[in-house]
Amino acid sequence: MINYTNTLRKHKLKATPQRIAIVDALFLNGHMSTEFLYSIMLAKFSSISLATIYKNINLMLENCLINEVKIPHAKSVYELTKSSHSHLLCKKCGNIEDVAIDLEELVDKISKITEFQIDKTDFILSGNCKNCH
Amino acid sequence: MINYTNTLRKHKLKATPQRIAIVDALFLNGHMSTEFLYSIMLAKFSSISLATIYKNINLMLENCLINEVKIPHAKSVYELTKSSHSHLLCKKCGNIEDVAIDLEELVDKISKITEFQIDKTDFILSGNCKNCH
DNA sequence: ACTTAATTGATAAAAATTATTCTTTATGTA
DNA sequence: TACATAAAGAATAATTTTTATCAATTAAGT
């Protein structure tokens, strides 16, 4: 198992067992809603409080350890912060996949046209995955 | 003023004064949160209920008269449904602009690579607008 | 003008999120 | 290794957001 203690400390977060388990769950599952994360955590810490989940999600967001992905017509999910990527959403089975799309050229062009200094993109492509055609 | 009565009826919605005002407000303002829409509506209908706002937003979403835009680190906003477009978000002043970006070629490519049948995109580009550099 | 189903406002209820308080614990230092 | 302390945890209350209920009103078709 990866050393999440150091991961947490790098992000100025005390390495508690609950937090280590949250990071582990996110690593294993990729994308999770608060609801689902809570159910996962309950299996490991039978008396964990839902407030602990919310507090930690917010702290980890503030410290850029995780990232929120706002899903159309559904609840947000959270993922460990990684290099910039887009998301594929299957509208049938709900599965979410990361996909590397190079948007640099496109963004540069839009930046010039619109006079916006763009430093971040959120790109979600929705449809049906290969299992749900 | 545009004939919102017919617009509403086309979407199978009874044309009440409240609904006509909602559509008008969205047309005039472009993008609005429920909160802001409620404040606008209160000015015209001093006794309008917040439940009426929520119910109508949900109905209009179901009937595809309006569209939800999920803004990173902020509340969702709603806009009248129009042809596919992306959004520019200024992180400083909060302004949201529509921008027409042709994503067809890119989406086709991703579709082939990933074996996803993609039929919709949500693309938000965040940064600083020209007034906020 | 009349009938009827849908909408509204008022309000209660439910769901989601945040705040509070007291106890426990991670971590830096002696 | 033990100690001090600031931070985090659980429990729970409070707040915020959204949805449901219901009686009164109204849009729209006949």
mmCIF file of N, CA and C (backbone and C1' of nucleotides) in Angstrom, chain D:
data_model
loop_
_atom_site.group_PDB
_atom_site.id
_atom_site.type_symbol
_atom_site.label_atom_id
_atom_site.label_comp_id
_atom_site.label_asym_id
_atom_site.label_seq_id
_atom_site.Cartn_x
_atom_site.Cartn_y
_atom_site.Cartn_z
ATOM 1 P P DT D 1 11.464 4.083 22.424
ATOM 2 O "O5'" DT D 1 11.038 4.985 23.676
ATOM 3 C "C5'" DT D 1 11.542 4.660 24.951
ATOM 4 C "C4'" DT D 1 10.941 5.632 25.917
ATOM 5 C "C3'" DT D 1 9.415 5.629 25.947
ATOM 6 O "O3'" DT D 1 9.007 5.840 27.301
ATOM 7 C "C1'" DT D 1 10.180 7.788 25.341
ATOM 8 P P DA D 2 7.447 5.850 27.694
ATOM 9 O "O5'" DA D 2 7.260 7.360 28.173
ATOM 10 C "C5'" DA D 2 8.029 7.854 29.263
ATOM 11 C "C4'" DA D 2 7.774 9.336 29.387
ATOM 12 C "C3'" DA D 2 6.308 9.741 29.598
ATOM 13 O "O3'" DA D 2 6.275 10.789 30.568
ATOM 14 C "C1'" DA D 2 7.121 10.797 27.651
ATOM 15 P P DC D 3 4.972 11.629 30.836
ATOM 16 O "O5'" DC D 3 5.150 12.877 29.867
ATOM 17 C "C5'" DC D 3 6.319 13.687 29.952
ATOM 18 C "C4'" DC D 3 6.001 15.089 29.440
ATOM 19 C "C3'" DC D 3 4.598 15.581 29.763
ATOM 20 O "O3'" DC D 3 4.668 16.979 30.047
ATOM 21 C "C1'" DC D 3 4.854 15.415 27.400
ATOM 22 P P DA D 4 3.372 17.817 30.393
ATOM 23 O "O5'" DA D 4 3.220 18.683 29.061
ATOM 24 C "C5'" DA D 4 4.340 19.403 28.534
ATOM 25 C "C4'" DA D 4 3.883 20.216 27.323
ATOM 26 C "C3'" DA D 4 2.538 20.923 27.498
ATOM 27 O "O3'" DA D 4 2.648 22.212 26.888
ATOM 28 C "C1'" DA D 4 2.389 19.361 25.704
ATOM 29 P P DT D 5 1.369 23.174 26.780
ATOM 30 O "O5'" DT D 5 0.854 22.901 25.308
ATOM 31 C "C5'" DT D 5 1.757 22.990 24.190
ATOM 32 C "C4'" DT D 5 0.973 22.747 22.914
ATOM 33 C "C3'" DT D 5 -0.423 23.354 22.923
ATOM 34 O "O3'" DT D 5 -0.694 23.869 21.636
ATOM 35 C "C1'" DT D 5 -0.569 21.078 22.441
ATOM 36 P P DA D 6 -1.646 25.137 21.439
ATOM 37 O "O5'" DA D 6 -1.822 25.149 19.853
ATOM 38 C "C5'" DA D 6 -0.785 24.613 19.024
ATOM 39 C "C4'" DA D 6 -1.394 23.612 18.058
ATOM 40 C "C3'" DA D 6 -2.711 24.073 17.424
ATOM 41 O "O3'" DA D 6 -2.663 23.792 16.038
ATOM 42 C "C1'" DA D 6 -3.023 21.969 18.473
ATOM 43 P P DA D 7 -3.821 24.115 15.044
ATOM 44 O "O5'" DA D 7 -4.341 22.658 14.670
ATOM 45 C "C5'" DA D 7 -3.402 21.640 14.336
ATOM 46 C "C4'" DA D 7 -4.128 20.314 14.279
ATOM 47 C "C3'" DA D 7 -5.416 20.351 13.454
ATOM 48 O "O3'" DA D 7 -5.383 19.245 12.584
ATOM 49 C "C1'" DA D 7 -5.833 19.442 15.598
ATOM 50 P P DA D 8 -6.496 18.953 11.542
ATOM 51 O "O5'" DA D 8 -7.271 17.737 12.211
ATOM 52 C "C5'" DA D 8 -6.558 16.542 12.472
ATOM 53 C "C4'" DA D 8 -7.487 15.519 13.087
ATOM 54 C "C3'" DA D 8 -8.813 15.353 12.342
ATOM 55 O "O3'" DA D 8 -9.072 13.969 12.238
ATOM 56 C "C1'" DA D 8 -9.223 15.869 14.595
ATOM 57 P P DG D 9 -10.288 13.376 11.447
ATOM 58 O "O5'" DG D 9 -11.125 12.682 12.612
ATOM 59 C "C5'" DG D 9 -10.485 11.686 13.410
ATOM 60 C "C4'" DG D 9 -11.433 11.238 14.492
ATOM 61 C "C3'" DG D 9 -12.871 11.085 13.994
ATOM 62 O "O3'" DG D 9 -13.349 9.772 14.227
ATOM 63 C "C1'" DG D 9 -12.773 12.580 15.862
ATOM 64 P P DA D 10 -14.794 9.377 13.718
ATOM 65 O "O5'" DA D 10 -15.670 9.644 15.017
ATOM 66 C "C5'" DA D 10 -15.472 8.883 16.200
ATOM 67 C "C4'" DA D 10 -16.553 9.233 17.206
ATOM 68 C "C3'" DA D 10 -17.975 9.007 16.694
ATOM 69 O "O3'" DA D 10 -18.750 8.500 17.785
ATOM 70 C "C1'" DA D 10 -17.683 11.300 17.243
ATOM 71 P P DA D 11 -20.245 8.013 17.582
ATOM 72 O "O5'" DA D 11 -21.069 9.223 18.215
ATOM 73 C "C5'" DA D 11 -20.749 9.677 19.525
ATOM 74 C "C4'" DA D 11 -21.603 10.885 19.847
ATOM 75 C "C3'" DA D 11 -23.047 10.787 19.334
ATOM 76 O "O3'" DA D 11 -23.926 11.157 20.387
ATOM 77 C "C1'" DA D 11 -22.043 12.801 18.572
ATOM 78 P P DT D 12 -25.537 11.037 20.208
ATOM 79 O "O5'" DT D 12 -25.932 12.539 19.846
ATOM 80 C "C5'" DT D 12 -25.307 13.596 20.585
ATOM 81 C "C4'" DT D 12 -25.574 14.899 19.884
ATOM 82 C "C3'" DT D 12 -26.969 15.010 19.247
ATOM 83 O "O3'" DT D 12 -27.520 16.246 19.651
ATOM 84 C "C1'" DT D 12 -25.348 15.778 17.783
ATOM 85 P P DA D 13 -29.097 16.510 19.712
ATOM 86 O "O5'" DA D 13 -29.072 18.097 19.578
ATOM 87 C "C5'" DA D 13 -27.999 18.818 20.195
ATOM 88 C "C4'" DA D 13 -27.727 20.062 19.395
ATOM 89 C "C3'" DA D 13 -28.984 20.748 18.867
ATOM 90 O "O3'" DA D 13 -28.846 22.144 19.125
ATOM 91 C "C1'" DA D 13 -27.529 20.270 17.056
ATOM 92 P P DA D 14 -30.014 23.187 18.667
ATOM 93 O "O5'" DA D 14 -29.430 23.761 17.303
ATOM 94 C "C5'" DA D 14 -28.111 24.290 17.274
ATOM 95 C "C4'" DA D 14 -27.832 24.789 15.873
ATOM 96 C "C3'" DA D 14 -29.007 25.541 15.253
ATOM 97 O "O3'" DA D 14 -28.505 26.767 14.766
ATOM 98 C "C1'" DA D 14 -28.282 23.810 13.799
ATOM 99 P P DT D 15 -29.449 27.812 13.987
ATOM 100 O "O5'" DT D 15 -29.009 27.582 12.471
ATOM 101 C "C5'" DT D 15 -27.624 27.436 12.168
ATOM 102 C "C4'" DT D 15 -27.476 27.114 10.698
ATOM 103 C "C3'" DT D 15 -28.428 27.895 9.799
ATOM 104 O "O3'" DT D 15 -27.639 28.536 8.818
ATOM 105 C "C1'" DT D 15 -28.498 25.582 9.295
ATOM 106 P P DT D 16 -28.283 29.484 7.678
ATOM 107 O "O5'" DT D 16 -28.300 28.507 6.412
ATOM 108 C "C5'" DT D 16 -27.152 27.718 6.139
ATOM 109 C "C4'" DT D 16 -27.445 26.835 4.948
ATOM 110 C "C3'" DT D 16 -28.293 27.501 3.859
ATOM 111 O "O3'" DT D 16 -27.637 27.245 2.632
ATOM 112 C "C1'" DT D 16 -29.246 25.436 4.492
ATOM 113 P P DT D 17 -28.167 27.768 1.195
ATOM 114 O "O5'" DT D 17 -28.886 26.474 0.623
ATOM 115 C "C5'" DT D 17 -28.116 25.285 0.458
ATOM 116 C "C4'" DT D 17 -29.038 24.188 -0.027
ATOM 117 C "C3'" DT D 17 -29.935 24.609 -1.198
ATOM 118 O "O3'" DT D 17 -29.683 23.698 -2.252
ATOM 119 C "C1'" DT D 17 -31.181 23.496 0.487
ATOM 120 P P DT D 18 -30.455 23.783 -3.669
ATOM 121 O "O5'" DT D 18 -31.685 22.790 -3.411
ATOM 122 C "C5'" DT D 18 -31.401 21.426 -3.150
ATOM 123 C "C4'" DT D 18 -32.701 20.705 -2.860
ATOM 124 C "C3'" DT D 18 -33.766 20.865 -3.950
ATOM 125 O "O3'" DT D 18 -33.954 19.573 -4.519
ATOM 126 C "C1'" DT D 18 -34.683 21.062 -1.769
ATOM 127 P P DT D 19 -35.126 19.215 -5.521
ATOM 128 O "O5'" DT D 19 -36.280 18.702 -4.537
ATOM 129 C "C5'" DT D 19 -36.035 17.556 -3.732
ATOM 130 C "C4'" DT D 19 -37.287 17.224 -2.949
ATOM 131 C "C3'" DT D 19 -38.542 17.037 -3.807
ATOM 132 O "O3'" DT D 19 -39.098 15.788 -3.408
ATOM 133 C "C1'" DT D 19 -38.981 18.529 -2.030
ATOM 134 P P DA D 20 -40.478 15.245 -4.046
ATOM 135 O "O5'" DA D 20 -41.545 15.495 -2.879
ATOM 136 C "C5'" DA D 20 -41.276 15.018 -1.568
ATOM 137 C "C4'" DA D 20 -42.478 15.288 -0.682
ATOM 138 C "C3'" DA D 20 -43.828 15.011 -1.331
ATOM 139 O "O3'" DA D 20 -44.627 14.330 -0.369
ATOM 140 C "C1'" DA D 20 -43.738 17.284 -0.603
ATOM 141 P P DT D 21 -46.178 13.946 -0.711
ATOM 142 O "O5'" DT D 21 -47.009 15.104 0.007
ATOM 143 C "C5'" DT D 21 -46.750 15.388 1.384
ATOM 144 C "C4'" DT D 21 -47.770 16.400 1.885
ATOM 145 C "C3'" DT D 21 -49.175 16.214 1.315
ATOM 146 O "O3'" DT D 21 -50.101 16.403 2.389
ATOM 147 C "C1'" DT D 21 -48.425 18.410 0.895
ATOM 148 P P DC D 22 -51.671 15.940 2.220
ATOM 149 O "O5'" DC D 22 -52.433 17.343 2.108
ATOM 150 C "C5'" DC D 22 -52.109 18.402 3.013
ATOM 151 C "C4'" DC D 22 -52.842 19.666 2.587
ATOM 152 C "C3'" DC D 22 -54.132 19.410 1.791
ATOM 153 O "O3'" DC D 22 -55.103 20.380 2.149
ATOM 154 C "C1'" DC D 22 -52.704 20.772 0.545
ATOM 155 P P DA D 23 -56.723 20.008 2.032
ATOM 156 O "O5'" DA D 23 -57.422 21.439 2.175
ATOM 157 C "C5'" DA D 23 -56.837 22.447 3.025
ATOM 158 C "C4'" DA D 23 -56.802 23.771 2.287
ATOM 159 C "C3'" DA D 23 -58.101 24.103 1.551
ATOM 160 O "O3'" DA D 23 -58.404 25.488 1.767
ATOM 161 C "C1'" DA D 23 -56.300 24.162 0.023
ATOM 162 P P DA D 24 -59.680 26.203 1.045
ATOM 163 O "O5'" DA D 24 -58.974 27.135 -0.034
ATOM 164 C "C5'" DA D 24 -58.053 28.136 0.402
ATOM 165 C "C4'" DA D 24 -57.532 28.889 -0.811
ATOM 166 C "C3'" DA D 24 -58.617 29.504 -1.697
ATOM 167 O "O3'" DA D 24 -58.183 30.795 -2.105
ATOM 168 C "C1'" DA D 24 -57.283 28.037 -2.987
ATOM 169 P P DT D 25 -59.076 31.655 -3.143
ATOM 170 O "O5'" DT D 25 -58.279 31.488 -4.505
ATOM 171 C "C5'" DT D 25 -56.894 31.864 -4.556
ATOM 172 C "C4'" DT D 25 -56.359 31.536 -5.940
ATOM 173 C "C3'" DT D 25 -57.097 32.207 -7.091
ATOM 174 O "O3'" DT D 25 -56.154 33.009 -7.780
ATOM 175 C "C1'" DT D 25 -56.722 29.903 -7.539
ATOM 176 P P DT D 26 -56.573 33.822 -9.098
ATOM 177 O "O5'" DT D 26 -56.180 32.837 -10.294
ATOM 178 C "C5'" DT D 26 -54.833 32.410 -10.406
ATOM 179 C "C4'" DT D 26 -54.718 31.520 -11.635
ATOM 180 C "C3'" DT D 26 -55.364 32.102 -12.897
ATOM 181 O "O3'" DT D 26 -54.526 31.767 -13.970
ATOM 182 C "C1'" DT D 26 -56.204 29.970 -12.503
ATOM 183 P P DA D 27 -54.332 32.766 -15.231
ATOM 184 O "O5'" DA D 27 -53.906 31.740 -16.368
ATOM 185 C "C5'" DA D 27 -52.814 30.867 -16.128
ATOM 186 C "C4'" DA D 27 -52.981 29.625 -16.983
ATOM 187 C "C3'" DA D 27 -53.249 29.883 -18.456
ATOM 188 O "O3'" DA D 27 -52.512 28.915 -19.188
ATOM 189 C "C1'" DA D 27 -55.067 28.660 -17.519
ATOM 190 P P DA D 28 -52.479 28.943 -20.784
ATOM 191 O "O5'" DA D 28 -53.670 27.963 -21.198
ATOM 192 C "C5'" DA D 28 -53.613 26.603 -20.769
ATOM 193 C "C4'" DA D 28 -54.791 25.857 -21.339
ATOM 194 C "C3'" DA D 28 -55.199 26.299 -22.747
ATOM 195 O "O3'" DA D 28 -55.672 25.159 -23.432
ATOM 196 C "C1'" DA D 28 -57.004 26.563 -21.321
ATOM 197 P P DG D 29 -55.676 25.115 -25.030
ATOM 198 O "O5'" DG D 29 -56.668 23.902 -25.341
ATOM 199 C "C5'" DG D 29 -56.706 22.782 -24.448
ATOM 200 C "C4'" DG D 29 -58.144 22.362 -24.199
ATOM 201 C "C3'" DG D 29 -58.991 22.336 -25.480
ATOM 202 O "O3'" DG D 29 -59.788 21.153 -25.482
ATOM 203 C "C1'" DG D 29 -60.029 23.692 -23.845
ATOM 204 P P DT D 30 -60.699 20.791 -26.795
ATOM 205 O "O5'" DT D 30 -62.184 21.079 -26.292
ATOM 206 C "C5'" DT D 30 -62.686 20.341 -25.173
ATOM 207 C "C4'" DT D 30 -64.075 20.825 -24.835
ATOM 208 C "C3'" DT D 30 -65.019 20.871 -26.033
ATOM 209 O "O3'" DT D 30 -66.213 20.150 -25.724
ATOM 210 C "C1'" DT D 30 -65.064 22.941 -24.837
#
